[in-house]
CSV table of N, CA, C and O in Angstrom, one decimal:
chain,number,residue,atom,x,y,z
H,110,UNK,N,-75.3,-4.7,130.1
H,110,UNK,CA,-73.9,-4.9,130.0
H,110,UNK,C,-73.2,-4.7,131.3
H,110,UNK,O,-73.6,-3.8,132.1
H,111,UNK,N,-72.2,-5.5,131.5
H,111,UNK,CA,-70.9,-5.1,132.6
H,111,UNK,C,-70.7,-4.0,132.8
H,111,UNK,O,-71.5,-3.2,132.3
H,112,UNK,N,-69.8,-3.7,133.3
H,112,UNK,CA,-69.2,-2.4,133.6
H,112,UNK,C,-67.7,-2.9,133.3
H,112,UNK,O,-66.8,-2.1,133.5
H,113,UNK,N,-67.3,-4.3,132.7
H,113,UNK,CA,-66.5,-4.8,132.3
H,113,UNK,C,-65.2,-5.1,133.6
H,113,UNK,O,-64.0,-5.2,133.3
H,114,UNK,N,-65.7,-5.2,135.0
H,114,UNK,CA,-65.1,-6.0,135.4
H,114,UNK,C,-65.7,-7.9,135.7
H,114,UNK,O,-66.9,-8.2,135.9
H,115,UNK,N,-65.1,-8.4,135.7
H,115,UNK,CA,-66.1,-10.0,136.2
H,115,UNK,C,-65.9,-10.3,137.4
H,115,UNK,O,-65.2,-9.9,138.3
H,116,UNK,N,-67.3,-11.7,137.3
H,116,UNK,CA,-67.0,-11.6,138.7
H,116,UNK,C,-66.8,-13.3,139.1
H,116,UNK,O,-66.5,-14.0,138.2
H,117,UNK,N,-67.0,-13.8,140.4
H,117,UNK,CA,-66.6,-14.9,140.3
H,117,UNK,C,-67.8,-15.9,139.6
H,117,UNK,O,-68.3,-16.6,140.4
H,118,UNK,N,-68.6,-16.1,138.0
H,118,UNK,CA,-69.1,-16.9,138.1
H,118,UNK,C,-68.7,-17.9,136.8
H,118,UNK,O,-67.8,-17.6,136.0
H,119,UNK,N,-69.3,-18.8,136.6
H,119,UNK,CA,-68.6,-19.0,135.0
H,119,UNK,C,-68.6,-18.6,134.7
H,119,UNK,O,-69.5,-17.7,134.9
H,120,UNK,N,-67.8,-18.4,133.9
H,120,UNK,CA,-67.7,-17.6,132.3
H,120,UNK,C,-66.6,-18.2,131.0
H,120,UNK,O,-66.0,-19.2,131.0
H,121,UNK,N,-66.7,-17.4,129.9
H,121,UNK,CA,-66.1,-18.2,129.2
H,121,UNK,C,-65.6,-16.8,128.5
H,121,UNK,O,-66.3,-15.8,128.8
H,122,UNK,N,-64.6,-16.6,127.6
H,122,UNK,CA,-63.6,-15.8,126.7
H,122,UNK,C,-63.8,-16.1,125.5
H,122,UNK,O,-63.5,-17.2,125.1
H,123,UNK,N,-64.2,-15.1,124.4
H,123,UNK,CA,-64.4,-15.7,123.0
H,123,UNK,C,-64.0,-14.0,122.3
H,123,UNK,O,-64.4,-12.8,122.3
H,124,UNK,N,-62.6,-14.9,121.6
H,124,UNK,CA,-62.1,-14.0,120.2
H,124,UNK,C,-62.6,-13.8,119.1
H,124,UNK,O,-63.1,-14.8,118.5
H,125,UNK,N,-62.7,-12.5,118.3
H,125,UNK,CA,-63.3,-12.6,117.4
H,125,UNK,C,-62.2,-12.1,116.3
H,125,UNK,O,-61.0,-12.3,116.5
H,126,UNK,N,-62.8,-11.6,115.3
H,126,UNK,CA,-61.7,-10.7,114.4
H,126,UNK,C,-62.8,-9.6,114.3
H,126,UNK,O,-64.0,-9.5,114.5
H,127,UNK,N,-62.0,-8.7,114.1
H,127,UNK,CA,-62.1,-7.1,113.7
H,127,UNK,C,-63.6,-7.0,113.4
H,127,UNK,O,-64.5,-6.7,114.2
H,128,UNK,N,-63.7,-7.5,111.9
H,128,UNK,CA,-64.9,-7.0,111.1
H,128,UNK,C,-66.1,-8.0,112.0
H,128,UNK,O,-67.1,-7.5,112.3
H,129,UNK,N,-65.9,-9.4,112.3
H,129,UNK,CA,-66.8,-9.8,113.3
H,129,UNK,C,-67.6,-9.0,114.3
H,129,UNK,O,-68.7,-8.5,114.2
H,130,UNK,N,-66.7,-8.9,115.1
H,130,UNK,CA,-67.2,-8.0,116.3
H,130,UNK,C,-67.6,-6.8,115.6
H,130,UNK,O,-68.7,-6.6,116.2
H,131,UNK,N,-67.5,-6.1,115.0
H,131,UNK,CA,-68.2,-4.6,114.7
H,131,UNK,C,-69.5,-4.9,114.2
H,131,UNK,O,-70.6,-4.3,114.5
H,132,UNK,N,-69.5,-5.8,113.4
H,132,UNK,CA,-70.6,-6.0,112.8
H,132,UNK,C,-71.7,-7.3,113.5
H,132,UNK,O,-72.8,-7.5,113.0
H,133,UNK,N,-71.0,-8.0,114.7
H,133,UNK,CA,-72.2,-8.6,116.0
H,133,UNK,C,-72.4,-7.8,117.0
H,133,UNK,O,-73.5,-7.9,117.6
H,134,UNK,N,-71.7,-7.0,117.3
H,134,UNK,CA,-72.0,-6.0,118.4
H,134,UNK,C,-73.2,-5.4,118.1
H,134,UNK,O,-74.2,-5.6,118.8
H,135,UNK,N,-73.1,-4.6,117.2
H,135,UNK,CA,-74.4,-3.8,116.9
H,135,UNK,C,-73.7,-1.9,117.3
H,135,UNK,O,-72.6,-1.5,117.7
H,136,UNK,N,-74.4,-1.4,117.1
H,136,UNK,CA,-74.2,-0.1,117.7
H,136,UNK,C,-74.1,0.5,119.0
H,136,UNK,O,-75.2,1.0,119.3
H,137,UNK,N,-72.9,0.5,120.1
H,137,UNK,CA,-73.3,1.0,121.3
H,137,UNK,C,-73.7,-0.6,122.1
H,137,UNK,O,-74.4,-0.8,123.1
H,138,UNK,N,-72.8,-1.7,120.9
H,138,UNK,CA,-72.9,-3.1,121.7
H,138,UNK,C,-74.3,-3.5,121.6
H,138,UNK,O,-74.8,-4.4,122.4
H,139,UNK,N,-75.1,-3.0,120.7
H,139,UNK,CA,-77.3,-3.2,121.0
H,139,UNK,C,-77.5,-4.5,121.0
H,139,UNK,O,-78.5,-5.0,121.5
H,140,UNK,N,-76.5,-5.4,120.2
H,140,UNK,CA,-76.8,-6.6,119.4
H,140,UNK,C,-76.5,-7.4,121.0
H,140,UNK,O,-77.2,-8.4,121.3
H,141,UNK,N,-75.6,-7.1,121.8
H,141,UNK,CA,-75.2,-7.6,122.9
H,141,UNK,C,-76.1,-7.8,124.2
H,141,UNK,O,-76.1,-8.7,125.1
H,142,UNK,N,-76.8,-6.5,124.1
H,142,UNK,CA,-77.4,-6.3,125.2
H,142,UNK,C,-78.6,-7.3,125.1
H,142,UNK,O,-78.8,-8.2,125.9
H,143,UNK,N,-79.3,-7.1,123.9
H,143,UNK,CA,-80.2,-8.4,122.9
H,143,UNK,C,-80.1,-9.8,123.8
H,143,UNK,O,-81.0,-10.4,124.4
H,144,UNK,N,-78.9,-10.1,123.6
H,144,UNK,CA,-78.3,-11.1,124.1
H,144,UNK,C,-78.3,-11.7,125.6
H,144,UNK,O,-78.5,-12.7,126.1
H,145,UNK,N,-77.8,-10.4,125.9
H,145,UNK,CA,-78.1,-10.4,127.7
H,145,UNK,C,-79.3,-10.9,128.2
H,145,UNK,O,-79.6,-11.8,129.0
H,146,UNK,N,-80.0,-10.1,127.7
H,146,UNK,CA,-81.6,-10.4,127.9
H,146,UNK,C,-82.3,-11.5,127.7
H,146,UNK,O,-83.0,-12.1,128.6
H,147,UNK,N,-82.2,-11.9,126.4
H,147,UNK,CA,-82.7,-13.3,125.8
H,147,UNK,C,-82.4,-14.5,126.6
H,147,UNK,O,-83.3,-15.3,126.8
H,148,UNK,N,-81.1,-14.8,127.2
H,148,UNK,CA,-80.3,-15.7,127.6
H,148,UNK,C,-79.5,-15.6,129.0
H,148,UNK,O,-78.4,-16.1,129.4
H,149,UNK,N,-80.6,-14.7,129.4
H,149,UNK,CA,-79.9,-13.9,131.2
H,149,UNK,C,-78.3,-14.3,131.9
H,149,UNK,O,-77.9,-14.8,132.9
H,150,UNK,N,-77.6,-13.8,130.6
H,150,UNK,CA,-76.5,-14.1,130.8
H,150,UNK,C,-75.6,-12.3,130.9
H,150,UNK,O,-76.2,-11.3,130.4
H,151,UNK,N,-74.7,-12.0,131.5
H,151,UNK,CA,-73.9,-11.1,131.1
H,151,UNK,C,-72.7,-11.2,130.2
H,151,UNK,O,-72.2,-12.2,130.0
H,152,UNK,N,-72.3,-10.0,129.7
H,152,UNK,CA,-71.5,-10.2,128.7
H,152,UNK,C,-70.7,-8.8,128.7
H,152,UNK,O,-71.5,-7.9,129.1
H,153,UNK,N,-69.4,-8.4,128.4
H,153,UNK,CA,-68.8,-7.5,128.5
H,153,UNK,C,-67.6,-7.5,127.1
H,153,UNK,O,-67.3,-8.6,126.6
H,154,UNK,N,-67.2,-6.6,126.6
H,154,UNK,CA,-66.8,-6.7,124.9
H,154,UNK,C,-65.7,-6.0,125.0
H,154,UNK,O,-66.0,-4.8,125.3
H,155,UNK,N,-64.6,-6.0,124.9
H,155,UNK,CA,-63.3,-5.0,124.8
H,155,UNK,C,-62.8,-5.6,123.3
H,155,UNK,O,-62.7,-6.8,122.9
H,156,UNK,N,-62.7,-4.3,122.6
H,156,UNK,CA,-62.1,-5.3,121.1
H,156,UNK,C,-62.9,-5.8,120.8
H,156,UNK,O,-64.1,-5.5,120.6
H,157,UNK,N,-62.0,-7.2,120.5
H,157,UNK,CA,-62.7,-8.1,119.7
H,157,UNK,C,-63.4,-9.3,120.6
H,157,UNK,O,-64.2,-10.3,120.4
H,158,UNK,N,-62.8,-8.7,121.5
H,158,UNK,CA,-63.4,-10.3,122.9
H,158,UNK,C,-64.3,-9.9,123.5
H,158,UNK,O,-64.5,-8.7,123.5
H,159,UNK,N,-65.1,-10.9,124.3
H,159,UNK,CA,-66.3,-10.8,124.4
H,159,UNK,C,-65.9,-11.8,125.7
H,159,UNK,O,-65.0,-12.7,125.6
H,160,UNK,N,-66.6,-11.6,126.8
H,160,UNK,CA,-66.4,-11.8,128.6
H,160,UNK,C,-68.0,-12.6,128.3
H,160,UNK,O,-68.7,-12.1,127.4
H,161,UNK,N,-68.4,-13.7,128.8
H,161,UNK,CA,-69.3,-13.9,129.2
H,161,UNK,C,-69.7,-14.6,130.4
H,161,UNK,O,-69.0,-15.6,130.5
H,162,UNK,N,-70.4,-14.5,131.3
H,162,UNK,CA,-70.7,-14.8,132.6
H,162,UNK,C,-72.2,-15.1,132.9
H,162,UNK,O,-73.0,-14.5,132.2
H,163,UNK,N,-72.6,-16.0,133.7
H,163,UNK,CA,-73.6,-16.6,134.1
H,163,UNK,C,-73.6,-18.2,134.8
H,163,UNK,O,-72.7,-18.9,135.3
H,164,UNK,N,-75.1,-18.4,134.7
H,164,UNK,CA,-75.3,-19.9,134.6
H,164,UNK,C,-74.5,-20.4,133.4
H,164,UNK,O,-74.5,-19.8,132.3
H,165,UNK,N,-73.9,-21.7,133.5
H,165,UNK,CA,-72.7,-22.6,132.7
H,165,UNK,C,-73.6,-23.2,131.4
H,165,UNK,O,-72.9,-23.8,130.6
H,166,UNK,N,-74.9,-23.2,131.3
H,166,UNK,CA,-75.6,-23.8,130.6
H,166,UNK,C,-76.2,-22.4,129.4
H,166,UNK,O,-76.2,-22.5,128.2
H,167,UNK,N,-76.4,-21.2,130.1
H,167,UNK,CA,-76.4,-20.3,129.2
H,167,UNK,C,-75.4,-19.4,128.5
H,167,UNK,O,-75.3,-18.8,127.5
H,168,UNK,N,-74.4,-19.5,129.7
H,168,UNK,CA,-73.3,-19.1,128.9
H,168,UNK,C,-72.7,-19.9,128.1
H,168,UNK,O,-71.5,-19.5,127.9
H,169,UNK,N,-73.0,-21.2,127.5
H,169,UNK,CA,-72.8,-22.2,126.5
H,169,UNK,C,-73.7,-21.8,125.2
H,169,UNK,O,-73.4,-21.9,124.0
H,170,UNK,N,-75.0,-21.3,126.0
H,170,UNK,CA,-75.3,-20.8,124.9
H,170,UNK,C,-75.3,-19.8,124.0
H,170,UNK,O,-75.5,-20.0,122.8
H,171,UNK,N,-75.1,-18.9,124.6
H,171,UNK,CA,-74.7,-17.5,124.4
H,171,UNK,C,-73.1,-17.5,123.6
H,171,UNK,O,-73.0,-16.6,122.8
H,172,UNK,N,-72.1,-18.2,123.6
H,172,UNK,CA,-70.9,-18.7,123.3
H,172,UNK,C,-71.2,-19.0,121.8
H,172,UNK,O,-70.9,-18.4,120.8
H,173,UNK,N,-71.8,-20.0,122.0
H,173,UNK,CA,-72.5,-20.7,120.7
H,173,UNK,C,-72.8,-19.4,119.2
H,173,UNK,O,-72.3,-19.2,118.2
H,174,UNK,N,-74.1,-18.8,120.2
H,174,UNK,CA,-74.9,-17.8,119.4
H,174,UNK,C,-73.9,-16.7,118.4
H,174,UNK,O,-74.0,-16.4,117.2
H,175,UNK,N,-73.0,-16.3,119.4
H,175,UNK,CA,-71.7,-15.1,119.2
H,175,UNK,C,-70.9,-15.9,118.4
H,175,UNK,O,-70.2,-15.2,117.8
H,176,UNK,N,-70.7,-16.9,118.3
H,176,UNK,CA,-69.6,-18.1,117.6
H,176,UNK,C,-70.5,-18.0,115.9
H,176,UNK,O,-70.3,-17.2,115.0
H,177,UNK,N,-71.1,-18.7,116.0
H,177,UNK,CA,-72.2,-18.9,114.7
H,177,UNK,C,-72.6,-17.3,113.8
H,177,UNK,O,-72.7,-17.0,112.6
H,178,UNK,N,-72.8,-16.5,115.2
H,178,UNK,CA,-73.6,-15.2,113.9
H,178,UNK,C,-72.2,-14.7,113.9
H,178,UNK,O,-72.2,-14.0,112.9
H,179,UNK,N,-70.9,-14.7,114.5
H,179,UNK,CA,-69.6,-13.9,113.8
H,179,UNK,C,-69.2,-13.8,112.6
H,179,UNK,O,-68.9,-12.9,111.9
H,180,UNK,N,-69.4,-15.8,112.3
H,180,UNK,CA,-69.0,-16.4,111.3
H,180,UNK,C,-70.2,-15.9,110.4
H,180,UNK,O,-69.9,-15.7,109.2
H,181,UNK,N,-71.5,-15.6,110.7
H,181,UNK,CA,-72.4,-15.1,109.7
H,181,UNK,C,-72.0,-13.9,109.1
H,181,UNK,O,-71.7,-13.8,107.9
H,182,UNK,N,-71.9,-12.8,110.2
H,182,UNK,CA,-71.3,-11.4,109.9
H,182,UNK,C,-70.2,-11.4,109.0
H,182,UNK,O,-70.3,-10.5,108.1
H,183,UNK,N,-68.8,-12.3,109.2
H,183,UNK,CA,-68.1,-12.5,108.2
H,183,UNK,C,-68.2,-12.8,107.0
H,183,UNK,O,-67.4,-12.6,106.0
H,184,UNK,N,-69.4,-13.4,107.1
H,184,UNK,CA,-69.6,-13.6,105.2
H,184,UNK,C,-70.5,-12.5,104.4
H,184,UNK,O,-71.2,-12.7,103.4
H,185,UNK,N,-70.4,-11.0,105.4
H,185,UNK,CA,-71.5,-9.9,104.9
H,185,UNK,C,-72.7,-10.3,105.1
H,185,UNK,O,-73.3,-9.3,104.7
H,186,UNK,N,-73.6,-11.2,105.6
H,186,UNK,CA,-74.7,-11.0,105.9
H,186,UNK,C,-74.8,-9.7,107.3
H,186,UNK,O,-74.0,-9.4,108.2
H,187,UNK,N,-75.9,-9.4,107.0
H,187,UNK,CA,-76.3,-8.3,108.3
H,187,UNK,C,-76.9,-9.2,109.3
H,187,UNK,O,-77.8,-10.1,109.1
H,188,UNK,N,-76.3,-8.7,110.8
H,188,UNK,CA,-76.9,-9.4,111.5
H,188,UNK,C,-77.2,-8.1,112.7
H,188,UNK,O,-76.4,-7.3,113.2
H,189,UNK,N,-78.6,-8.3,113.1
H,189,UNK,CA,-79.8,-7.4,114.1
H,189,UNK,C,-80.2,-7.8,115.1
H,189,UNK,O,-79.7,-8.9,115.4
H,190,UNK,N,-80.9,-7.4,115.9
H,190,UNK,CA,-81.4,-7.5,116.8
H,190,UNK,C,-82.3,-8.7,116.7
H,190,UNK,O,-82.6,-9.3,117.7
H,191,UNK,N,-82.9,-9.3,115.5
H,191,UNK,CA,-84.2,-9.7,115.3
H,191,UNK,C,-83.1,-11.3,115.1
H,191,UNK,O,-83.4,-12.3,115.8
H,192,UNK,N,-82.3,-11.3,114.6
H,192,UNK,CA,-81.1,-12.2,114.3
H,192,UNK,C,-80.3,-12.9,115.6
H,192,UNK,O,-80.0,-14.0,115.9
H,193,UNK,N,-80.1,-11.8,116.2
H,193,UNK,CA,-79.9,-12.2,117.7
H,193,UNK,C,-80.9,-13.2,119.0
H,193,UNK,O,-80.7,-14.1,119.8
H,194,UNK,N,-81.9,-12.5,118.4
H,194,UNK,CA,-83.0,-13.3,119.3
H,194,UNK,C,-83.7,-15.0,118.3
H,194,UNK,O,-84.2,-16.1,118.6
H,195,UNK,N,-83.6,-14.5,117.3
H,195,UNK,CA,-84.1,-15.8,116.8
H,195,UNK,C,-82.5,-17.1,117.0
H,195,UNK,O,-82.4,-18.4,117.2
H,196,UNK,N,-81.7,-16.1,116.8
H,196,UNK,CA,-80.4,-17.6,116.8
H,196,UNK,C,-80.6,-17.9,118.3
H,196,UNK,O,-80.9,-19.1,118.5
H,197,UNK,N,-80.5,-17.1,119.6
H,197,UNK,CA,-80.8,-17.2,120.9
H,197,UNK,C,-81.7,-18.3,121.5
H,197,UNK,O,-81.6,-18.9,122.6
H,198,UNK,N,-82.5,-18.1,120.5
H,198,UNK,CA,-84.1,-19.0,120.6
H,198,UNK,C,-84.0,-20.7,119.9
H,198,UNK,O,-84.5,-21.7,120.2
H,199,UNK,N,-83.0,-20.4,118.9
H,199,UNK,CA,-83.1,-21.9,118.2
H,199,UNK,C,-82.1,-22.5,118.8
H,199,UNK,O,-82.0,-23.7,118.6
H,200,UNK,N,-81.1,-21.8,119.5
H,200,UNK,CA,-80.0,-22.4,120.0
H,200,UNK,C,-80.6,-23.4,121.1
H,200,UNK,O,-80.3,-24.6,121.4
H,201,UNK,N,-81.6,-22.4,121.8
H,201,UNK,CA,-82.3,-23.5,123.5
H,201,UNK,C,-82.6,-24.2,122.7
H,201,UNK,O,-81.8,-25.1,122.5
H,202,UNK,N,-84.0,-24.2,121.8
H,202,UNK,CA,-85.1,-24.7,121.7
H,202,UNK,C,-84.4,-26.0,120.8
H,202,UNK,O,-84.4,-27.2,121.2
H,203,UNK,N,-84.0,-25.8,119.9
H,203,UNK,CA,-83.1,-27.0,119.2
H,203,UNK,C,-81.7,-27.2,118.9
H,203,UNK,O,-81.3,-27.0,117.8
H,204,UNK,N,-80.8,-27.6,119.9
H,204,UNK,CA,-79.3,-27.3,120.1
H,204,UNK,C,-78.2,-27.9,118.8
H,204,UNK,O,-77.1,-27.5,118.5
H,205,UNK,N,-79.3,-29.2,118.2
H,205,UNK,CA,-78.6,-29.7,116.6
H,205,UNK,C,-78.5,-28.8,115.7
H,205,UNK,O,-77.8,-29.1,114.7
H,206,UNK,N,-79.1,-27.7,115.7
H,206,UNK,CA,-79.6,-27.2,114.7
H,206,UNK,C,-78.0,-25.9,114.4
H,206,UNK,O,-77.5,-25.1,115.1
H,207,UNK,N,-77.8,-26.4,113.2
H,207,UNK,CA,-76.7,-25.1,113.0
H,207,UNK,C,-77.0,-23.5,112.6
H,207,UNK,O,-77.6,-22.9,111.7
H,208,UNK,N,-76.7,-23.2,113.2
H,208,UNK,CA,-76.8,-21.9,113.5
H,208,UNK,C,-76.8,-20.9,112.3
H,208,UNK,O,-77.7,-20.2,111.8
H,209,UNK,N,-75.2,-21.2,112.2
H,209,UNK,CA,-74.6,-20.5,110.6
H,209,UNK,C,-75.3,-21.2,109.1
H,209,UNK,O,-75.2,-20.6,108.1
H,210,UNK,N,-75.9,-22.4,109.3
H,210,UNK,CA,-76.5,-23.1,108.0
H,210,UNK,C,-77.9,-22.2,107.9
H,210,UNK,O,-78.3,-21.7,106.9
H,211,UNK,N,-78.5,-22.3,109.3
H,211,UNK,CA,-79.7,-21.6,109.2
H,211,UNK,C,-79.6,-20.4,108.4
H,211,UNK,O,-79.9,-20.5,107.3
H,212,UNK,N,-79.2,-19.2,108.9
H,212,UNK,CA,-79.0,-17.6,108.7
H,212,UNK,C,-78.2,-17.7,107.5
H,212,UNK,O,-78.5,-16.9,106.7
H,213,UNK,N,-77.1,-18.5,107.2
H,213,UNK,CA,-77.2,-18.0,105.3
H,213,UNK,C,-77.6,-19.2,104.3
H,213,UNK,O,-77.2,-19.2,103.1
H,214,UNK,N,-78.1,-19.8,104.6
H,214,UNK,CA,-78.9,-21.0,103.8
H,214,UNK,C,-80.2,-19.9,103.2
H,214,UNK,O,-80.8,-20.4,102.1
H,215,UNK,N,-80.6,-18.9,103.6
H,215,UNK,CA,-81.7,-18.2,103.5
H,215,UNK,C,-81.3,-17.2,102.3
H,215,UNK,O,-82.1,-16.8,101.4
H,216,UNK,N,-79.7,-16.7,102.3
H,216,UNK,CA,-79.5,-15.8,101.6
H,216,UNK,C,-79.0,-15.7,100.0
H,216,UNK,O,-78.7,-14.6,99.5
């Protein structure tokens, strides 16, 4: 994680609502850091927004990932660390593939 200032690289700005963010973040942000890693992107969280910075091609993805599991989290599904890296993964590996159809199509 940041130290929550940015710096000059892309990045992109993404709003959430309340219960989204508490419940993608993870505890202590864990779901985020997940994220960082998987998709060597950085990311910084105040609220409900979410800072993300990198290469323009992963912070598209990473955008995406946080977009799709919010909207998961909103409909009470739990979303983990294991949740994080698999949407992270299907996002590169197959970009058609919806995100949010995947993770509650299951439930």
């Amino acid at each position: 994680m940041t130290d929550g200032r940015l710096r000059a690289a892309p990045g992109r700005q993404i709003d959430l609502g309340q219960a989204e963010s508490q419940a993608l973040f993870g505890i202590h942000d864990a779901n985020l850091r997940v994220l960082e890693e998987v998709l060597n992107v950085q990311i910084s969280a105040r609220d409900q927004e979410v800072f993300l910075e990198g290469d323009e091609e992963e912070v598209e993805l990473a955008a995406r990932v946080i977009g799709a599991l919010g909207r998961v989290a909103a409909r009470g599904i739990p979303v983990g660390k294991a949740e994080i890296s698999t949407a992270a993964r299907l996002a590169a590996e197959s970009p058609s593939t919806s995100l949010e159809r995947f993770f509650t199509d299951s439930q």
